[in-house]
Short mmCIF file of C-alpha atoms in Angstrom, two decimals:
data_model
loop_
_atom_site.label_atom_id
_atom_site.label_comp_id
_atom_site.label_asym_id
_atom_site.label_seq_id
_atom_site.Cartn_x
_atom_site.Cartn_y
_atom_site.Cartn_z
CA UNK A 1 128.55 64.75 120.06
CA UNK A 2 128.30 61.54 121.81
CA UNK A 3 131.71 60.85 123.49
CA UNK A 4 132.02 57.62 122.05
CA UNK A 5 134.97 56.79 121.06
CA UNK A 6 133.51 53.20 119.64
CA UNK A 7 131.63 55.10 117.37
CA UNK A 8 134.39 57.71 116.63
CA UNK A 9 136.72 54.23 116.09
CA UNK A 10 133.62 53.28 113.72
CA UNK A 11 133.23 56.15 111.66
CA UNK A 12 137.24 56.72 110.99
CA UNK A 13 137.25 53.22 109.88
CA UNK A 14 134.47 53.51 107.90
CA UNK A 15 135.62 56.32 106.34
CA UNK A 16 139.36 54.52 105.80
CA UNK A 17 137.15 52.12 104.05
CA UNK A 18 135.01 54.33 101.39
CA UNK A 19 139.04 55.36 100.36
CA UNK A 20 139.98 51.98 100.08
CA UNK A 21 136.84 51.23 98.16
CA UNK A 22 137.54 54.46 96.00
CA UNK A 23 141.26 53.07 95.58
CA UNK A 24 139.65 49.77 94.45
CA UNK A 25 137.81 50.69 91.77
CA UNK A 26 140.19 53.07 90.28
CA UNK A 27 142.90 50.08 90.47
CA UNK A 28 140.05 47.87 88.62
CA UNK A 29 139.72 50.47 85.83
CA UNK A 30 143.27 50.57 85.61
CA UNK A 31 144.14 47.07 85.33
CA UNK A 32 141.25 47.06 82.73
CA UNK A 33 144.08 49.34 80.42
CA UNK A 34 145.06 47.34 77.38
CA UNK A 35 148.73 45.88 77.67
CA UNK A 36 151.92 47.94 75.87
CA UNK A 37 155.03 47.23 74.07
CA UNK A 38 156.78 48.33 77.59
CA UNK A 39 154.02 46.91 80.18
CA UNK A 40 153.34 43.37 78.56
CA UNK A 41 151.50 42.37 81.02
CA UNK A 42 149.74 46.08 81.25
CA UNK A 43 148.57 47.02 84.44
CA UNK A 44 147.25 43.76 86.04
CA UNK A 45 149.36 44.27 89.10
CA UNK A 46 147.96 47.72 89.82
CA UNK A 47 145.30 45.84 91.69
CA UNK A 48 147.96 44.39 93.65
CA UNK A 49 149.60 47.46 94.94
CA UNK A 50 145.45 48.73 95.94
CA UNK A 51 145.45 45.74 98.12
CA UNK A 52 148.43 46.86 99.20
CA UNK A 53 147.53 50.84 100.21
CA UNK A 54 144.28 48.98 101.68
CA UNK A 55 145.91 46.74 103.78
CA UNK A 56 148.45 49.61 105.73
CA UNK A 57 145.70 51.68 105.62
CA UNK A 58 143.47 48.94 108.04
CA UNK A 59 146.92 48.43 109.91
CA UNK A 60 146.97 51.65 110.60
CA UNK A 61 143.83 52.86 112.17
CA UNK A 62 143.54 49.93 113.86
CA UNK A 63 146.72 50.23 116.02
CA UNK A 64 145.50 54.15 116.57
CA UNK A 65 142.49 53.05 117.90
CA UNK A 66 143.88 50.16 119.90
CA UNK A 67 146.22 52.79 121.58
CA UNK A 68 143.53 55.26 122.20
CA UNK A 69 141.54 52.93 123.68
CA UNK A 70 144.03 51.65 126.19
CA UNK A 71 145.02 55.21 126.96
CA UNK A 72 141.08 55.70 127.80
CA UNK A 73 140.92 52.91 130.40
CA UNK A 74 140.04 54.30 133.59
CA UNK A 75 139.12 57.71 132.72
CA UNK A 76 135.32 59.08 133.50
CA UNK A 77 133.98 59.59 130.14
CA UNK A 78 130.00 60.99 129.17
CA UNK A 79 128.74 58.87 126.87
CA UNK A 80 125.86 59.77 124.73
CA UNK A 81 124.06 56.32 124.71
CA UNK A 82 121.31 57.37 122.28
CA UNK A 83 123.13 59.50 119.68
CA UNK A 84 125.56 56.53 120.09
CA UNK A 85 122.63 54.27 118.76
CA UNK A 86 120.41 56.29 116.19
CA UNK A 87 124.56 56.62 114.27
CA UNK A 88 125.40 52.95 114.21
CA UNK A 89 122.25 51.47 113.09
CA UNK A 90 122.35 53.92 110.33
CA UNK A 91 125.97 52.38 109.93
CA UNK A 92 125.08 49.13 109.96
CA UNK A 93 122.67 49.76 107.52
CA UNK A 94 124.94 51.05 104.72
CA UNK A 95 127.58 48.51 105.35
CA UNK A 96 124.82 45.78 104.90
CA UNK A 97 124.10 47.40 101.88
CA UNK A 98 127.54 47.66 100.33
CA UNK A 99 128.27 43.82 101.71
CA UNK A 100 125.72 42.65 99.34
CA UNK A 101 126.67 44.27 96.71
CA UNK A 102 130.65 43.51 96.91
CA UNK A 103 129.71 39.75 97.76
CA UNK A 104 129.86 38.10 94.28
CA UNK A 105 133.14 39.76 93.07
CA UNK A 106 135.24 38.73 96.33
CA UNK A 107 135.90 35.79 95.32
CA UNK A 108 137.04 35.81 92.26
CA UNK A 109 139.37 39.61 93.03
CA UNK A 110 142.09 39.86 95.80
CA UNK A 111 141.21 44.00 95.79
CA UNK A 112 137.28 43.65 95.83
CA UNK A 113 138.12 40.79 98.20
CA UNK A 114 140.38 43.38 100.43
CA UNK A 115 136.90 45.90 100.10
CA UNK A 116 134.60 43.13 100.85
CA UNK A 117 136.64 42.28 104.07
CA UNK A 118 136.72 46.26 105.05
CA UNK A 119 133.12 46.46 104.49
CA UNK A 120 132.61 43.14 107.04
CA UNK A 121 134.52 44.20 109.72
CA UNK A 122 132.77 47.76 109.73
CA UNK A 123 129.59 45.92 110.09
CA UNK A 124 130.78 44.07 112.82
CA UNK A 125 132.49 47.44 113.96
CA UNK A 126 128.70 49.13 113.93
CA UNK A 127 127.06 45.68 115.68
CA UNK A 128 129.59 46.14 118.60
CA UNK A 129 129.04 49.63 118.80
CA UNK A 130 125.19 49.28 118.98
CA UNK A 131 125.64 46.30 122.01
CA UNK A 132 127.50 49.04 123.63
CA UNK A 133 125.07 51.87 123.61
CA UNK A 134 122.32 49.50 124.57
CA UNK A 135 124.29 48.66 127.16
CA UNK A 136 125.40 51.88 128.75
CA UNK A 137 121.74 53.40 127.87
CA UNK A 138 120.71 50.46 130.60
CA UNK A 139 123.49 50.04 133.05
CA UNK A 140 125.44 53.84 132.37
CA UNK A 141 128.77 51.59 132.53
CA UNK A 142 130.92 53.74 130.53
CA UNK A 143 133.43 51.87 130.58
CA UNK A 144 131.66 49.59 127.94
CA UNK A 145 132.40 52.27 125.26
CA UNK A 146 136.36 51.31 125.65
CA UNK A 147 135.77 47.65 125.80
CA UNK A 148 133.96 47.88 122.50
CA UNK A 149 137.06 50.33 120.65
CA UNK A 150 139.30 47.34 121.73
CA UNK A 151 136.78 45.06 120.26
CA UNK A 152 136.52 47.24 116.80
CA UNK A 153 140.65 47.31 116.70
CA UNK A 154 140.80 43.57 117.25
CA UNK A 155 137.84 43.01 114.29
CA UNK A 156 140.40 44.90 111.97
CA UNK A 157 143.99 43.98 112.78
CA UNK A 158 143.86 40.45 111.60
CA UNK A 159 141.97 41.61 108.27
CA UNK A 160 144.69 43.66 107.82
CA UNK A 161 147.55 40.95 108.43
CA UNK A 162 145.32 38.40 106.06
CA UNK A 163 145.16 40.97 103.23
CA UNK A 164 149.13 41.84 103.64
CA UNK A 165 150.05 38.44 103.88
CA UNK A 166 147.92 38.08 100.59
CA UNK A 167 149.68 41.06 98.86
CA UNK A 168 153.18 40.06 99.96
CA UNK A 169 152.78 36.66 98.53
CA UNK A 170 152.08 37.69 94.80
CA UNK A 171 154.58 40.53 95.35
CA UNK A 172 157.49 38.15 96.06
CA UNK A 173 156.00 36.16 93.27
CA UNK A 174 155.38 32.63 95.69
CA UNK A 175 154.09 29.62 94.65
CA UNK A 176 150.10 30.00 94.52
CA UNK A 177 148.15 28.11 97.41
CA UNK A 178 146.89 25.10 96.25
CA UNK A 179 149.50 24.97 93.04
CA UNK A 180 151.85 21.88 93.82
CA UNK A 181 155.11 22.90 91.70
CA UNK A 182 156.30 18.77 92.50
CA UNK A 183 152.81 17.72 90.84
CA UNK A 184 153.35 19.72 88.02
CA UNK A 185 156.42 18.29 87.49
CA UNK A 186 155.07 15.23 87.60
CA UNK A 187 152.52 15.60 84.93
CA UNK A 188 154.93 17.57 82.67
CA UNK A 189 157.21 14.57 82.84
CA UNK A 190 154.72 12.37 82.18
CA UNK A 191 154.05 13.65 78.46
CA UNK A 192 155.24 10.86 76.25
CA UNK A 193 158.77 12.35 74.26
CA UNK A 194 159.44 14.82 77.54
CA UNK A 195 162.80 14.17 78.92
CA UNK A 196 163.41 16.19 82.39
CA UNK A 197 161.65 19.66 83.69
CA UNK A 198 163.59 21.85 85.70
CA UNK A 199 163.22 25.97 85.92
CA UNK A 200 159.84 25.32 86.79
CA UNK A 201 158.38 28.66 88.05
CA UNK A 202 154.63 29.59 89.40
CA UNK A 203 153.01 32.60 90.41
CA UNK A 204 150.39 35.24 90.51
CA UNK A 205 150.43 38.27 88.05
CA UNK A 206 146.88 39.45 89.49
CA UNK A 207 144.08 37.83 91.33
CA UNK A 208 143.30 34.73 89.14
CA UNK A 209 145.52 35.15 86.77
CA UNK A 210 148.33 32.60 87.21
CA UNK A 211 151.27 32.13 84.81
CA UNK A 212 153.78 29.44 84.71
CA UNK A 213 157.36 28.86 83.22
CA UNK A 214 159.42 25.91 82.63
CA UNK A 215 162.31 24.58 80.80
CA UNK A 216 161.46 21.44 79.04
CA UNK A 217 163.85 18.98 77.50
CA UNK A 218 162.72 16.70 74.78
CA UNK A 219 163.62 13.46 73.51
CA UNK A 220 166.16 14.01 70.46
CA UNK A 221 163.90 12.03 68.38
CA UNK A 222 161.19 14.93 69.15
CA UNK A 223 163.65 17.37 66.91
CA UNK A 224 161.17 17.95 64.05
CA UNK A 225 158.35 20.52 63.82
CA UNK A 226 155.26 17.87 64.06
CA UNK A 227 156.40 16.29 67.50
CA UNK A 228 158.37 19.13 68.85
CA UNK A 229 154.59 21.03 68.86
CA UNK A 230 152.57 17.96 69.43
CA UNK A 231 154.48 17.90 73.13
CA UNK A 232 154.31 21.53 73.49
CA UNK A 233 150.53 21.73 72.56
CA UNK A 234 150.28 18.82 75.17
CA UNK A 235 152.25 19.85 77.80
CA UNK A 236 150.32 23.53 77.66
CA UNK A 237 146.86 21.11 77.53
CA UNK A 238 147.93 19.52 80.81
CA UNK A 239 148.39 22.35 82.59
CA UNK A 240 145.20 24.46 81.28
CA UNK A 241 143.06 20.86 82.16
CA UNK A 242 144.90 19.92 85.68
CA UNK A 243 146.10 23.04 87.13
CA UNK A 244 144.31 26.08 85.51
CA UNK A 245 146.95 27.82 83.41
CA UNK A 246 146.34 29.37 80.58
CA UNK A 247 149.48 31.54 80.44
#
């Protein structure tokens, strides 16, 4: 109705976004399942693999509209300036909404974090998209309408990277940021009757949930039940204390 393809590049992703919110919250009721004798670890990574659909789906329509865009460039178009406007206020308006309400739970969940970052960009999606129809509405530059697709694609494309990157890192089970395997070392070493670490392993099963594995050689004079646990129940007290393991 309006000709806009700013707003049409709006609404899709908007509408890429209420999936990826819908994915979200079925991958959060999932990962909720209790574990099994064949999933010990149940289905924390579920939320993983939502980040995952969510991120390629971003990719996706942002490259589309980044092409369309381009292809637009110097073609007359009729823009609708006011239906333009009246639809992404009314945008803006729900994605303020929804970034309120997804703002405490980013930052503790990589997939509300992925939906909290989907919801931000389509606000800043609608905001351009408003700035253009004001703008054509007073100046009938049409070619304003294409500037501001570019702008939307652009807004997306490096969500979409960030979120992959994120994804990709706990799927090829890396090192956490901010975990320092040499500094665990170090502290592991450092409990009295602890001989050498090595097979020291670190990584992410789900969005806070870090686990850690190591093999751990002992003084032989630690060969009896009390001190064999006293440096295991130490060892696992260092890392809950300096590092934030529990598993």
């Amino acid at each position: 109705w309006s000709g806009s393809l700013a707003l049409l590049a709006d609404a899709a992703h908007m509408l890429t976004d209420a999936a990826g919110v819908g994915i979200a919250l079925v991958a959060s009721l999932i990962a909720a399942l209790p574990a099994t004798a064949r999933r010990t670890f149940g289905y924390l990574r579920v939320e993983i693999l939502a980040a995952l659909v969510n991120g390629l789906i971003l990719a996706v329509v942002s490259v589309v509209v980044l092409l369309e865009a381009i292809r637009r460039l110097g073609e007359p178009v009729d823009v609708e300036p006011g239906i333009m406007l009246i639809a992404a206020i009314i945008g803006a308006l729900a994605n303020l909404v929804s970034l309120l309400v997804l703002r405490a739970g980013q930052r503790v969940s990589l997939n509300v974090r992925g939906a909290y970052l989907e919801v931000l960009g389509d606000l800043l999606g609608s905001i351009a998209v408003i700035a253009a129809a004001v703008i054509i509405w007073v100046t009938g530059w049409g070619w304003v309408d294409q500037a501001a697709s570019i702008l939307i694609a652009l807004l997306i494309l490096p969500r979409a990277v960030s979120l992959l990157r994120d994804v990709v890192e706990v799927l090829l089970e890396a090192t956490p940021r901010g975990t320092d395997i040499e500094q665990i070392r170090a502290h592991l070493s450092a409990v009295p009757g602890v001989v050498e670490v090595h097979d020291l392993h670190a990584w992410t099963i789900t969005s806070g949930v870090l686990a850690l594995s190591a093999h751990v050689t002992v003084q032989r004079e630690a060969w009896n039940d009390r001190d064999y646990h006293g440096i295991l129940d130490e060892s696992k007290a260092c890392l809950r204390t300096h590092f934030g393991v529990d598993h």
